[in-house]
CSV table of C-alpha atoms in Angstrom, one decimal:
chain,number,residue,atom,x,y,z
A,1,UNK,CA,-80.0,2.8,-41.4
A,2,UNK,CA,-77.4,1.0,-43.4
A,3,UNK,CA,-75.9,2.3,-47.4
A,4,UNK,CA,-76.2,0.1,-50.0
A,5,UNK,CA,-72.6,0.3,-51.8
A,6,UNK,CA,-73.1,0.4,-56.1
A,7,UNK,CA,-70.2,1.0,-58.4
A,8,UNK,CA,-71.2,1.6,-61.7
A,9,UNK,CA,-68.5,-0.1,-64.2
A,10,UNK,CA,-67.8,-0.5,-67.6
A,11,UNK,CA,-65.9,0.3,-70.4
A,12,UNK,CA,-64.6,4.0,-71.1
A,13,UNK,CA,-67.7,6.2,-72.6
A,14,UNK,CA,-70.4,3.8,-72.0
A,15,UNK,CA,-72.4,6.5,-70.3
A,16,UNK,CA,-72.0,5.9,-66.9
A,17,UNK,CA,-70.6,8.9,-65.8
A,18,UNK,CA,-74.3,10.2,-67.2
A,19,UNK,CA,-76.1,8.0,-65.5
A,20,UNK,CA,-74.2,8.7,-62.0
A,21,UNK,CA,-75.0,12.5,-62.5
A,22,UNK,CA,-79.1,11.2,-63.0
A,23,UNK,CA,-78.7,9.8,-60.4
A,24,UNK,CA,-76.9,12.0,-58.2
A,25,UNK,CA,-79.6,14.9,-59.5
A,26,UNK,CA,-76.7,17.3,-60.3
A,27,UNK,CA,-73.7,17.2,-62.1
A,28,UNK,CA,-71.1,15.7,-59.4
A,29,UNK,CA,-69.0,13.8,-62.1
A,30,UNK,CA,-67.2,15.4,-65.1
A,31,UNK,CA,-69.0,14.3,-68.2
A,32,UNK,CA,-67.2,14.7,-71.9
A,33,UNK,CA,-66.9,12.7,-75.0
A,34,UNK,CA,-63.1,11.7,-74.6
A,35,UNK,CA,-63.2,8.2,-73.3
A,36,UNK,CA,-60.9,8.3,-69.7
A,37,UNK,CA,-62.2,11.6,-68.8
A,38,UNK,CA,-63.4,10.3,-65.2
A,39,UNK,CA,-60.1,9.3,-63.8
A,40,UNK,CA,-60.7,8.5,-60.1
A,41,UNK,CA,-63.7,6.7,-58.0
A,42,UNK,CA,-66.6,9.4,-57.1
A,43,UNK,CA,-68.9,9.1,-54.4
A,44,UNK,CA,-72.6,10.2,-54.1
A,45,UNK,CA,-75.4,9.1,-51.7
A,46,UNK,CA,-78.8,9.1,-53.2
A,47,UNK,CA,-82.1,8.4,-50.9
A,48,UNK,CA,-84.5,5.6,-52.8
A,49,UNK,CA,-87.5,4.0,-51.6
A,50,UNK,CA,-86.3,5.3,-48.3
A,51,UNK,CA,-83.0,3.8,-48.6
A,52,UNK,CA,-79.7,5.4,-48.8
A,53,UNK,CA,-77.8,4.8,-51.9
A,54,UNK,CA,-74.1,5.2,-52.2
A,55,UNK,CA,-72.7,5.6,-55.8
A,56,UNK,CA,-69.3,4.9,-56.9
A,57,UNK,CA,-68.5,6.4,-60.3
A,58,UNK,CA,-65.4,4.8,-62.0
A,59,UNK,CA,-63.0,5.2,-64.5
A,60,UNK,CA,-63.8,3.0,-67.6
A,61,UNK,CA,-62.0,-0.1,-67.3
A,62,UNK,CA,-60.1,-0.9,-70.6
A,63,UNK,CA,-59.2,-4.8,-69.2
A,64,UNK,CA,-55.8,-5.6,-71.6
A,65,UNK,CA,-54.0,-1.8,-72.0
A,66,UNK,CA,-50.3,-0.9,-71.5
A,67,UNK,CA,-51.6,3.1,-70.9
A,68,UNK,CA,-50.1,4.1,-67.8
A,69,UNK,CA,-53.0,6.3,-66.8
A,70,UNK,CA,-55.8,3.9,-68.1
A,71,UNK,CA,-54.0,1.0,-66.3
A,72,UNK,CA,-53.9,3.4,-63.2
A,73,UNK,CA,-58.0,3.7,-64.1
A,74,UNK,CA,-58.5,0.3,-64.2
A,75,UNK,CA,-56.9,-0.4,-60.7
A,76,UNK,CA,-59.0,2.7,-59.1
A,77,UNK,CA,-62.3,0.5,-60.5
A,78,UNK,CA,-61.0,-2.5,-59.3
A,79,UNK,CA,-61.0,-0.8,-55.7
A,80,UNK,CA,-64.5,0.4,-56.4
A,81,UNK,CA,-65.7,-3.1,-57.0
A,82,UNK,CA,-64.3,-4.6,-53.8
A,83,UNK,CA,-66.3,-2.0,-51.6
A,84,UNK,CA,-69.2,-2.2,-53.4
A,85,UNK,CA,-71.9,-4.3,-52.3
A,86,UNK,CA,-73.5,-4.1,-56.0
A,87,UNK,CA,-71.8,-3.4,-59.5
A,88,UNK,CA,-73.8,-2.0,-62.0
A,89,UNK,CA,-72.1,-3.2,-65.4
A,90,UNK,CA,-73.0,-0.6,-68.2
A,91,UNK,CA,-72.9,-1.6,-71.5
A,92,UNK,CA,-73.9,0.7,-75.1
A,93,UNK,CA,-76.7,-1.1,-76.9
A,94,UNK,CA,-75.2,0.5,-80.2
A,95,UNK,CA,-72.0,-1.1,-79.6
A,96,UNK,CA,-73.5,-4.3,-79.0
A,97,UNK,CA,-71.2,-7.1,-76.8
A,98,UNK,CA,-67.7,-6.5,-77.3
A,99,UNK,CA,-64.9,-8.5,-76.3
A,100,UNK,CA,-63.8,-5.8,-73.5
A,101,UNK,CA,-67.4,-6.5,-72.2
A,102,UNK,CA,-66.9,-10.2,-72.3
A,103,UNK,CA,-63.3,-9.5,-70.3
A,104,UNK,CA,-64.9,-7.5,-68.1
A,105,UNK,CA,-67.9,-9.8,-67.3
A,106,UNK,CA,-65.3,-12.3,-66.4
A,107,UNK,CA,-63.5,-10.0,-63.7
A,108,UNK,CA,-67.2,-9.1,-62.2
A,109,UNK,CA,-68.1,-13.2,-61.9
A,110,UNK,CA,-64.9,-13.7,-59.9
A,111,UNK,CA,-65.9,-10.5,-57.3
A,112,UNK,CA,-68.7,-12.9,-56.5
A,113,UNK,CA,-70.5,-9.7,-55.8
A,114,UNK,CA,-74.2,-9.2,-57.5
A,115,UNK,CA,-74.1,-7.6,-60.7
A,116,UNK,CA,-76.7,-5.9,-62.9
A,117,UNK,CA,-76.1,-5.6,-66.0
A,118,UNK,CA,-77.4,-2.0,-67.8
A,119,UNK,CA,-77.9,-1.6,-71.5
A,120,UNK,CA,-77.4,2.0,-72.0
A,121,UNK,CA,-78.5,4.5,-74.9
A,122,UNK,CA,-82.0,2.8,-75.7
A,123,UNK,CA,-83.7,6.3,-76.1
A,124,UNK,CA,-87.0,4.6,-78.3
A,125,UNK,CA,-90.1,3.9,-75.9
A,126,UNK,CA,-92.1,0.8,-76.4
A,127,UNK,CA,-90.4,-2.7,-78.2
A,128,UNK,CA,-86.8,-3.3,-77.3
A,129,UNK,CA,-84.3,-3.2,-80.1
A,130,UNK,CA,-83.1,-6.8,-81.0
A,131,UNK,CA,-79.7,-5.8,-79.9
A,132,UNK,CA,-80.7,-5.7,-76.3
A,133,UNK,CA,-81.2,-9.5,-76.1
A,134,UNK,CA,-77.6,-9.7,-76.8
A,135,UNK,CA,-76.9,-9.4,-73.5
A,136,UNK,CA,-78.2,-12.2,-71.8
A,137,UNK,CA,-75.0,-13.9,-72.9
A,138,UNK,CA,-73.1,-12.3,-70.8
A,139,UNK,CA,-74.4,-14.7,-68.5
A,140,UNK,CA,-75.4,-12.9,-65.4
A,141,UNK,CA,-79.0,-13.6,-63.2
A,142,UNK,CA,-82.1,-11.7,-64.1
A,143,UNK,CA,-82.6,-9.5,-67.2
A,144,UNK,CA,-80.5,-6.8,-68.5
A,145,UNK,CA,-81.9,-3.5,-67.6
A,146,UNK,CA,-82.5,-1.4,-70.3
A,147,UNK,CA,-81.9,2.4,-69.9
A,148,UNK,CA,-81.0,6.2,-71.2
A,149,UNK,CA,-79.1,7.5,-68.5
A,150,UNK,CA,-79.3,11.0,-70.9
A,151,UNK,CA,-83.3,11.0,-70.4
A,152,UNK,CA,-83.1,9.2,-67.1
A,153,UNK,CA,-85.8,6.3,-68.6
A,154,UNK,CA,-85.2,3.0,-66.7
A,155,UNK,CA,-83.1,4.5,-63.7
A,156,UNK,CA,-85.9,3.8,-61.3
A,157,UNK,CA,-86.0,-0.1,-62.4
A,158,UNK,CA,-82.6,0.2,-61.9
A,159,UNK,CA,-83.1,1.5,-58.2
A,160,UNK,CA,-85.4,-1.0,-57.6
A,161,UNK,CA,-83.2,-4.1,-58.7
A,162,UNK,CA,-80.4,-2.5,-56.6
A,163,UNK,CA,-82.5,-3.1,-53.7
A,164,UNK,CA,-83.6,-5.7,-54.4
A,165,UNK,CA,-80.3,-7.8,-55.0
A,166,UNK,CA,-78.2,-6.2,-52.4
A,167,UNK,CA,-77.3,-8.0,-49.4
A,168,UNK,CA,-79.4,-7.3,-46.5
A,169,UNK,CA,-78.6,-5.0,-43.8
A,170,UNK,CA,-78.2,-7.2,-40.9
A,171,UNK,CA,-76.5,-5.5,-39.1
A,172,UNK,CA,-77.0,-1.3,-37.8
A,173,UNK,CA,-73.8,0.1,-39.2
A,174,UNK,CA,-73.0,3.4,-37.2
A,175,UNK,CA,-73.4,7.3,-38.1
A,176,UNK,CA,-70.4,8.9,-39.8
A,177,UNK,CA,-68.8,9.7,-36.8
A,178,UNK,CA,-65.2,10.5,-38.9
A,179,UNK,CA,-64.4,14.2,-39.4
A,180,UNK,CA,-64.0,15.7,-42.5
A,181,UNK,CA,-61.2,17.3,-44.4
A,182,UNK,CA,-60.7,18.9,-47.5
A,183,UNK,CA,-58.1,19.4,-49.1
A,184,UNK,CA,-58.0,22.2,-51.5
A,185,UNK,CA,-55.1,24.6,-53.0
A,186,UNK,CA,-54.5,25.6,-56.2
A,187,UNK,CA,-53.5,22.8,-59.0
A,188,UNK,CA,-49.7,21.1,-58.0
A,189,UNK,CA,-49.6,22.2,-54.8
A,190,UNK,CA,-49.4,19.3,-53.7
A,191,UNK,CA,-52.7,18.2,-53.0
A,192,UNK,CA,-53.2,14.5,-53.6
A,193,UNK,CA,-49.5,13.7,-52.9
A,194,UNK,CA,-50.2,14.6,-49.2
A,195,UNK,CA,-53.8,12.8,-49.1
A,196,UNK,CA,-51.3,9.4,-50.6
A,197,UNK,CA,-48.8,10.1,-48.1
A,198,UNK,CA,-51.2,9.8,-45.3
A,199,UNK,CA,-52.9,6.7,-47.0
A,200,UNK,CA,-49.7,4.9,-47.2
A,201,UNK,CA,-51.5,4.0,-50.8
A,202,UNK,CA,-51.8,5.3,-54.1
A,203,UNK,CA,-55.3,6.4,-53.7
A,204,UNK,CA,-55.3,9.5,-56.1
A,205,UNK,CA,-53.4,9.6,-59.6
A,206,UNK,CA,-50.7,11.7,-58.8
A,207,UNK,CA,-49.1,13.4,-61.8
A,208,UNK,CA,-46.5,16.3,-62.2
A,209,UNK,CA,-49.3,17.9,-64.9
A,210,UNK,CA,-51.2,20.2,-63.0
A,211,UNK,CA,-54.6,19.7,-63.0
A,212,UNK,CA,-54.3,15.6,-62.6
A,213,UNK,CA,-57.4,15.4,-60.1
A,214,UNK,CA,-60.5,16.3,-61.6
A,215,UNK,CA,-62.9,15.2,-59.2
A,216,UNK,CA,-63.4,15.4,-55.4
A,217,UNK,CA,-62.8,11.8,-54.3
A,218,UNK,CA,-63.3,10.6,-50.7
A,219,UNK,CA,-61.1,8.5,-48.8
A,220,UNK,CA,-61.4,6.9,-45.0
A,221,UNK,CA,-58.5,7.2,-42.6
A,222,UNK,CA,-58.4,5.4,-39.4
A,223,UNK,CA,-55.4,5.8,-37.2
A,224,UNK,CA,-54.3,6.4,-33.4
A,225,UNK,CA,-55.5,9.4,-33.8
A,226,UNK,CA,-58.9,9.2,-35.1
A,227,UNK,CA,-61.1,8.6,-37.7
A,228,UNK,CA,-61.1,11.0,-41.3
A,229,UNK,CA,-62.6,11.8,-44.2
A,230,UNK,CA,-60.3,13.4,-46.6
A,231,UNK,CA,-62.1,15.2,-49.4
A,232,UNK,CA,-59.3,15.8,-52.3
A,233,UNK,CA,-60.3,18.1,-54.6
A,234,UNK,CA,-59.4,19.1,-57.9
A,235,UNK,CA,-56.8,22.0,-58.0
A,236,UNK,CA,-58.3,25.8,-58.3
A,237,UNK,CA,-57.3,27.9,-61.4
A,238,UNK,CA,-57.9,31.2,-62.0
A,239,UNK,CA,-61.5,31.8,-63.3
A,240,UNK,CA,-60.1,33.6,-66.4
A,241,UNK,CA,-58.0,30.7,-66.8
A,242,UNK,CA,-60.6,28.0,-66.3
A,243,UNK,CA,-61.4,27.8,-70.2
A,244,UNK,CA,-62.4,23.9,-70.3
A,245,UNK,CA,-65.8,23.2,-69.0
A,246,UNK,CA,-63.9,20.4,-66.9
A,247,UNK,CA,-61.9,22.8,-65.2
A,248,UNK,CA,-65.1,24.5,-64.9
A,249,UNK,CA,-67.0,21.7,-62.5
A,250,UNK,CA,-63.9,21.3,-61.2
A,251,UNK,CA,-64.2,24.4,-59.5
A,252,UNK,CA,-67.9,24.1,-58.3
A,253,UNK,CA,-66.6,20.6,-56.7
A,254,UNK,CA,-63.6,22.0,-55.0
A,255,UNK,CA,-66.3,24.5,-53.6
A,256,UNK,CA,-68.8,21.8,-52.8
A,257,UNK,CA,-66.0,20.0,-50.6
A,258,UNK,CA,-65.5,22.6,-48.8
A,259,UNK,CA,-69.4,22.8,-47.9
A,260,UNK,CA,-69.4,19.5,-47.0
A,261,UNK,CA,-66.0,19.1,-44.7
A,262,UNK,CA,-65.7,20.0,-41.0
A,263,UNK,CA,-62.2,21.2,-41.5
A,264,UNK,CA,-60.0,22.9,-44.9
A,265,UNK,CA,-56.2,21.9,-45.5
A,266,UNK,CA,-55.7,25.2,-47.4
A,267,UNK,CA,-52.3,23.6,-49.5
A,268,UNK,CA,-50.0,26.3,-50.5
A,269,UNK,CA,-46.9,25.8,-52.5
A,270,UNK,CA,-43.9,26.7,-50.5
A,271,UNK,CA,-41.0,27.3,-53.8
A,272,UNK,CA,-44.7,30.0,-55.2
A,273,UNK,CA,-44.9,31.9,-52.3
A,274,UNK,CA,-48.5,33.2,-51.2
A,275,UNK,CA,-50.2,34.0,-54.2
A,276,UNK,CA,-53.7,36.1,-55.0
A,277,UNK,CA,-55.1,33.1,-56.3
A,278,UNK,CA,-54.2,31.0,-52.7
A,279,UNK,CA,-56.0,34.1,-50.9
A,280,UNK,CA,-59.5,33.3,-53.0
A,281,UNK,CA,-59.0,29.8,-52.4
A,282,UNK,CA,-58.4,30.3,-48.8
A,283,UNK,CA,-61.5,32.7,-48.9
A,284,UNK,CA,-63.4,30.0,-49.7
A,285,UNK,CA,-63.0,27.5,-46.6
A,286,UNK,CA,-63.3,31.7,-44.6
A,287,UNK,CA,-66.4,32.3,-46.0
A,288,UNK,CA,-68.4,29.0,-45.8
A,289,UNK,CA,-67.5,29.2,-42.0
A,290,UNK,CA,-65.1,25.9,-41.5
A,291,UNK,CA,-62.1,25.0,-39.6
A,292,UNK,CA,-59.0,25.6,-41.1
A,293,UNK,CA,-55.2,24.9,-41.3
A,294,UNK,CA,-52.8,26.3,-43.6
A,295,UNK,CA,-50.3,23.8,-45.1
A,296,UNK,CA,-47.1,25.2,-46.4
A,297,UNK,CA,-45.9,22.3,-48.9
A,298,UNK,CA,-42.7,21.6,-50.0
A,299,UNK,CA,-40.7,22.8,-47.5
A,300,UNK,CA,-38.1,20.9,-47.7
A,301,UNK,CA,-37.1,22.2,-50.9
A,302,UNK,CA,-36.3,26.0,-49.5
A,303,UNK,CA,-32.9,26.8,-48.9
A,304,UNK,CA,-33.7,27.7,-44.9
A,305,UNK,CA,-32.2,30.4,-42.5
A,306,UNK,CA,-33.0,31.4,-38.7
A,307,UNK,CA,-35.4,33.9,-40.2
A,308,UNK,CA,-37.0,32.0,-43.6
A,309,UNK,CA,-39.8,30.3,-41.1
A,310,UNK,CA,-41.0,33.8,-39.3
A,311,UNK,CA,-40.4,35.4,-42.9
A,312,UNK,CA,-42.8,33.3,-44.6
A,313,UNK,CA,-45.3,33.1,-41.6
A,314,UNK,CA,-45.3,37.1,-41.8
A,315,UNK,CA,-46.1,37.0,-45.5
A,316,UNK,CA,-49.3,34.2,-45.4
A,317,UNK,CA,-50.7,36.4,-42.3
A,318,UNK,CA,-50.5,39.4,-44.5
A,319,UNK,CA,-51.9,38.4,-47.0
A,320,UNK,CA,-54.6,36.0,-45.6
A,321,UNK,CA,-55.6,38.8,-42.8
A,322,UNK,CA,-59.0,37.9,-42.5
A,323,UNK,CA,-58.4,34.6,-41.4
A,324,UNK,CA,-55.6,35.3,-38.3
A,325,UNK,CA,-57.3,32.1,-36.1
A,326,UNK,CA,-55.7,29.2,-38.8
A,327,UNK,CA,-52.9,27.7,-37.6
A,328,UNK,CA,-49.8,27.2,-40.2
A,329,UNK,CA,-47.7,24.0,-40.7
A,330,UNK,CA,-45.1,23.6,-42.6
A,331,UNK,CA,-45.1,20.0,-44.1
A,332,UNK,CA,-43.2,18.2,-47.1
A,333,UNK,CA,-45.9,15.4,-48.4
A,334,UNK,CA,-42.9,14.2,-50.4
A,335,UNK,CA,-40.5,13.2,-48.0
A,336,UNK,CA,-43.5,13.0,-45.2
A,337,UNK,CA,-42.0,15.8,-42.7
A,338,UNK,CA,-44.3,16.8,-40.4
A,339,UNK,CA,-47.5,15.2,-41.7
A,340,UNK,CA,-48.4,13.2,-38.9
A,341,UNK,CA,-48.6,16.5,-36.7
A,342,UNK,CA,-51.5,17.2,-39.1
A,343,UNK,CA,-53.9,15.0,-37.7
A,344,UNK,CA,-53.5,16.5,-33.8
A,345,UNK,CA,-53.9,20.1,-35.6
A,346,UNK,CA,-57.1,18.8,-37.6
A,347,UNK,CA,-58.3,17.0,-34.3
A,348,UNK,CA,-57.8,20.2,-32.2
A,349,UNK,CA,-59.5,22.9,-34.9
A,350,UNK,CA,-62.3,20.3,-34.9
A,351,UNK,CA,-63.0,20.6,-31.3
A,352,UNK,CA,-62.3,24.5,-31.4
A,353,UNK,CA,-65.3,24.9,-33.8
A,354,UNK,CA,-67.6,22.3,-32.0
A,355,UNK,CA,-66.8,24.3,-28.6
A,356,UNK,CA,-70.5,25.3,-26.9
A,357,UNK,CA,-70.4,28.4,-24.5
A,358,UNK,CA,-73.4,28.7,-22.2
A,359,UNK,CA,-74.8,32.2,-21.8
A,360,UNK,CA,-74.1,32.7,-18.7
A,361,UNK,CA,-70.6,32.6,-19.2
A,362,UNK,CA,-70.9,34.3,-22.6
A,363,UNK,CA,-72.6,37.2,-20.8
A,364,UNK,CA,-70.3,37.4,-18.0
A,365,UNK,CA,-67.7,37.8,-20.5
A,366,UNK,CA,-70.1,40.4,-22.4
A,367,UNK,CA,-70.1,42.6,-19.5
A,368,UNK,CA,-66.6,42.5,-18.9
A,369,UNK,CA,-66.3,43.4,-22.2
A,370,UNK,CA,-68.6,46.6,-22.2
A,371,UNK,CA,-66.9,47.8,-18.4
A,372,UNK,CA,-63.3,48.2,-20.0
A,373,UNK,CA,-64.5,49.5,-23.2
A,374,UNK,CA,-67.8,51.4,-23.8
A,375,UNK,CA,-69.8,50.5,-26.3
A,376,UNK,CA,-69.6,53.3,-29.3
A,377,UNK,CA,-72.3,56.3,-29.1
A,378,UNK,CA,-73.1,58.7,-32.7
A,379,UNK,CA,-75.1,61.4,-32.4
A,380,UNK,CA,-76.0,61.0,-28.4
A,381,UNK,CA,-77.4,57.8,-28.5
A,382,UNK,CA,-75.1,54.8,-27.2
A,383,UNK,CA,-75.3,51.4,-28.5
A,384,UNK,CA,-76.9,49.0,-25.5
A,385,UNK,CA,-75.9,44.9,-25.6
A,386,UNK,CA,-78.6,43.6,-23.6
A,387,UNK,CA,-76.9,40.0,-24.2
A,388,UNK,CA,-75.2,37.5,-26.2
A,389,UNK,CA,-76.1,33.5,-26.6
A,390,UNK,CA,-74.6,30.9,-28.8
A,391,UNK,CA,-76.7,29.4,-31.5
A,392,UNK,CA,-74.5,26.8,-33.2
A,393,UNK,CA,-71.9,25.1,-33.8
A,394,UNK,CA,-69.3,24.8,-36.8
A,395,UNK,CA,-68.6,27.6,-36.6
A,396,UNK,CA,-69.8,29.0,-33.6
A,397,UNK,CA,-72.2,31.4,-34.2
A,398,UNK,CA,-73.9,34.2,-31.6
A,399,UNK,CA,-76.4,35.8,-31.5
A,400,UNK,CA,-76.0,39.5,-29.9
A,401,UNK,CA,-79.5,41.4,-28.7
A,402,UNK,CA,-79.5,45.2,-29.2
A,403,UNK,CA,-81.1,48.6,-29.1
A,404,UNK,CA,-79.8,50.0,-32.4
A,405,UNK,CA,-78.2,47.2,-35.1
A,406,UNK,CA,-76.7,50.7,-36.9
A,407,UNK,CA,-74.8,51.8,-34.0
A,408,UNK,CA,-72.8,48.0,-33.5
A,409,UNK,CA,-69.7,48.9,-35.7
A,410,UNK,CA,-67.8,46.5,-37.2
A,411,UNK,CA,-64.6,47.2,-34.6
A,412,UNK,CA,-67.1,46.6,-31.9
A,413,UNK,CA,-67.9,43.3,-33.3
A,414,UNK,CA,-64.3,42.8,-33.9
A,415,UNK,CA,-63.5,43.5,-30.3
A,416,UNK,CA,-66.7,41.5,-29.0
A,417,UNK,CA,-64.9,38.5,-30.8
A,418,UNK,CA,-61.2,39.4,-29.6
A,419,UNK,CA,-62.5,39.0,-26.2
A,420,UNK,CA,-64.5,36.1,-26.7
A,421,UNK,CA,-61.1,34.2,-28.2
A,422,UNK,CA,-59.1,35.1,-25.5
A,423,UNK,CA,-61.5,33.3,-23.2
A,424,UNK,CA,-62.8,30.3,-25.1
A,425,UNK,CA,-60.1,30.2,-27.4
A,426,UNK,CA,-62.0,29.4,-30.8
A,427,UNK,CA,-58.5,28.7,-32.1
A,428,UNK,CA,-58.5,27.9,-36.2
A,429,UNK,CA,-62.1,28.6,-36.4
A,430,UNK,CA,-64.2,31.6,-38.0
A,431,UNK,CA,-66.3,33.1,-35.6
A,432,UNK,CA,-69.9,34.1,-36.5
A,433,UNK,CA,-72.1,36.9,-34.8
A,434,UNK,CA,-75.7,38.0,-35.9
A,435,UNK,CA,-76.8,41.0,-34.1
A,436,UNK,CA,-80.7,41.0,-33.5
A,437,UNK,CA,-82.2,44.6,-32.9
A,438,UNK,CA,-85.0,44.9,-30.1
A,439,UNK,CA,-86.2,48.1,-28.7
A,440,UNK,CA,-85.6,49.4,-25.2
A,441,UNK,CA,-89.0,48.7,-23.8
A,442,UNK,CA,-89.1,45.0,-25.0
């Protein structure tokens, strides 16, 4: 089944940031009262009518500005509207039609695409206010949809017209098949300035201020090596730091990438050294279980001897000890050093997490295992593994049968899962085991 592509336009604090999180069911975009707070395109798919909905949120578009960031916004929407298959064009019933509407109605009739307009902030049920009519001269087919994307009234007439209007899906467009990649690290590390230099295009706003990308914002990369998804997310501050409620869904988004991505670019600022807060923020893409690869930015601004590499190395496996299986490259997304190598580390990870052991093997490996070293014993009775079988994928998980779940200590698991690397490798992937206890007789 095929997406049908919306971007919701407008000008800045129209609502439609609101009405992307209605849709959405949760709060994916940043919503605030300062017009220009949604910066970059956001992407959520939505399921209506049995139909798959993807929605663009945009930056408001502000058509004659000399703002450097707000002219940045307006090109980020333009981008929205040329993937779309349908623009929703939000207008505020209180402001009535301005002239930035009447500029922007002008840009969406040269798309050629089909565009509904949506009057928002009509909160009273029953007769329309007179304002509303208004609208009609904006001269686009059908009738204004009237809304409140606060309440959510007149989102399901507008799912209906999106439907309705959007081209139809001819053709079977193919699964997803690209893997994904988030990139997360703590705010100037980096972050988006690696995601551009791997899109050859200014895809993100990059900015010296930290804190730039608010939002995780999804990007397609197809090249000789494969086909990706990278997931740039906003940068992680300290919780006792994260004062703004901005900064606050930033966080939960930077965490939500990471649950949806197949592999973690854990950024880490060279000139800052490892740092506590890169530990939580690697502990993240640890504990949700996903590939990983630690990116040391900026490299080529440290002043390098034969031991500054080794040094450094030494330092992030120290300090990120719980996560020894992620590989470490050193990259400079400025300058573009060693960047391309990241896609046959991300390719390679990939593979490593999707790796499916059969149980025979597993168990010949199992009894090996147990031959060299017993399994532990406390207070006369010995821990038995009758065996071992894999249960999933990303990350591979097992599932280990025993006699006593008490008696399998943690350095026993950790030596289970030595031996399992050395065979299968499992290289820049967590490991997962859930021991399952069973008495001797079953």
């Amino acid at each position: 089944m095929g997406k049908t592509v919306v971007a919701i336009v407008g000008r800045p604090n129209v609502g439609k940031s609101t009405l992307f999180n209605k849709l959405a069911g949760e709060r994916i975009s940043i919503v605030e009262d300062t017009p220009g707070v949604t910066r970059d395109r956001i992407y959520f798919d939505t399921v209506w009518n049995g139909k798959t909905i993807t929605v663009i949120d945009t930056g408001g578009i502000e058509p004659k500005t000399d703002d450097m960031i707000l002219e940045k916004m307006r090109t980020q929407a333009q981008i929205a509207i040329e993937t779309s298959d349908v623009i929703v064009f939000m207008c505020d019933v209180h402001a009535g039609v301005t002239a930035d509407d009447r500029d922007i109605a002008t840009l969406l009739m040269r798309s050629g695409k089909p565009v509904i307009v949506a009057v928002n902030k009509i909160d009273t049920v029953g007769a329309l206010p007179l304002e509303y009519y208004e609208f009609y001269e904006l001269g686009f087919d059908g009738d204004p949809i009237p809304l409140s994307s606060v309440h959510g009234t007149g989102t399901g007439d507008l799912l209906d017209k999106i439907l309705e209007i959007a081209p139809p899906d001819d053709a079977p467009t193919e699964e997803d098949d690209s893997i994904k990649v988030a990139v997360i690290g703590k705010p100037n590390a980096g972050k988006s300035s690696l995601v551009n230099k791997i899109l050859g295009e200014e895809r993100m706003i990059v900015s010296s201020v930290a804190g730039t990308t608010r939002d995780a914002i999804d990007s397609l990369v197809l090249n000789e090596y494969g086909k990706y998804t990278f997931i740039d997310t906003a940068g992680l501050r300290r919780q006792s730091k994260v004062l703004e409620r901005i900064e606050k869904f930033s966080v939960l988004r930077a965490k939500s990438a990471v649950e949806r991505a197949d592999v973690c670019l854990i950024m880490i600022d060279a000139e800052q050294g490892i740092t506590e807060q890169d530990e939580k923020i690697a502990g993240l893409s640890h504990e949700a279980g996903k590939a990983a690869i630690i990116v040391v930015n900026k490299w080529d601004l440290i002043d390098k001897d034969n031991s500054t590499t080794k040094k450094f190395t030494d330092d992030v496996r120290s300090a990120l000890s719980y996560m020894p299986y992620a590989p470490i490259l050193f990259v400079s997304a400025k300058t573009g050093q060693r960047v391309q190598k990241l896609f046959e580390h991300i390719n390679y990870v990939n593979d490593q997490a999707s790796l499916r052991i059969s149980t025979g093997m597993l168990n010949d490996v199992l009894a090996d295992a147990t031959s060299r070293v017993q399994p532990p014993t406390d207070k006369g009775k010995r821990l038995k593994i009758y065996y071992i079988t894999q249960t999933s994928v990303k990350p591979p998980e097992f599932v280990i049968f025993v006699n006593d779940a008490e008696l399998f200590h943690f350095s026993y698991q950790r030596y289970l899962e030595n031996c399992l690397r050395e065979t299968f490798g499992f290289n820049g992937t967590p490991i997962k085991m859930i021991v399952r206890q069973r008495g001797d007789n079953d």
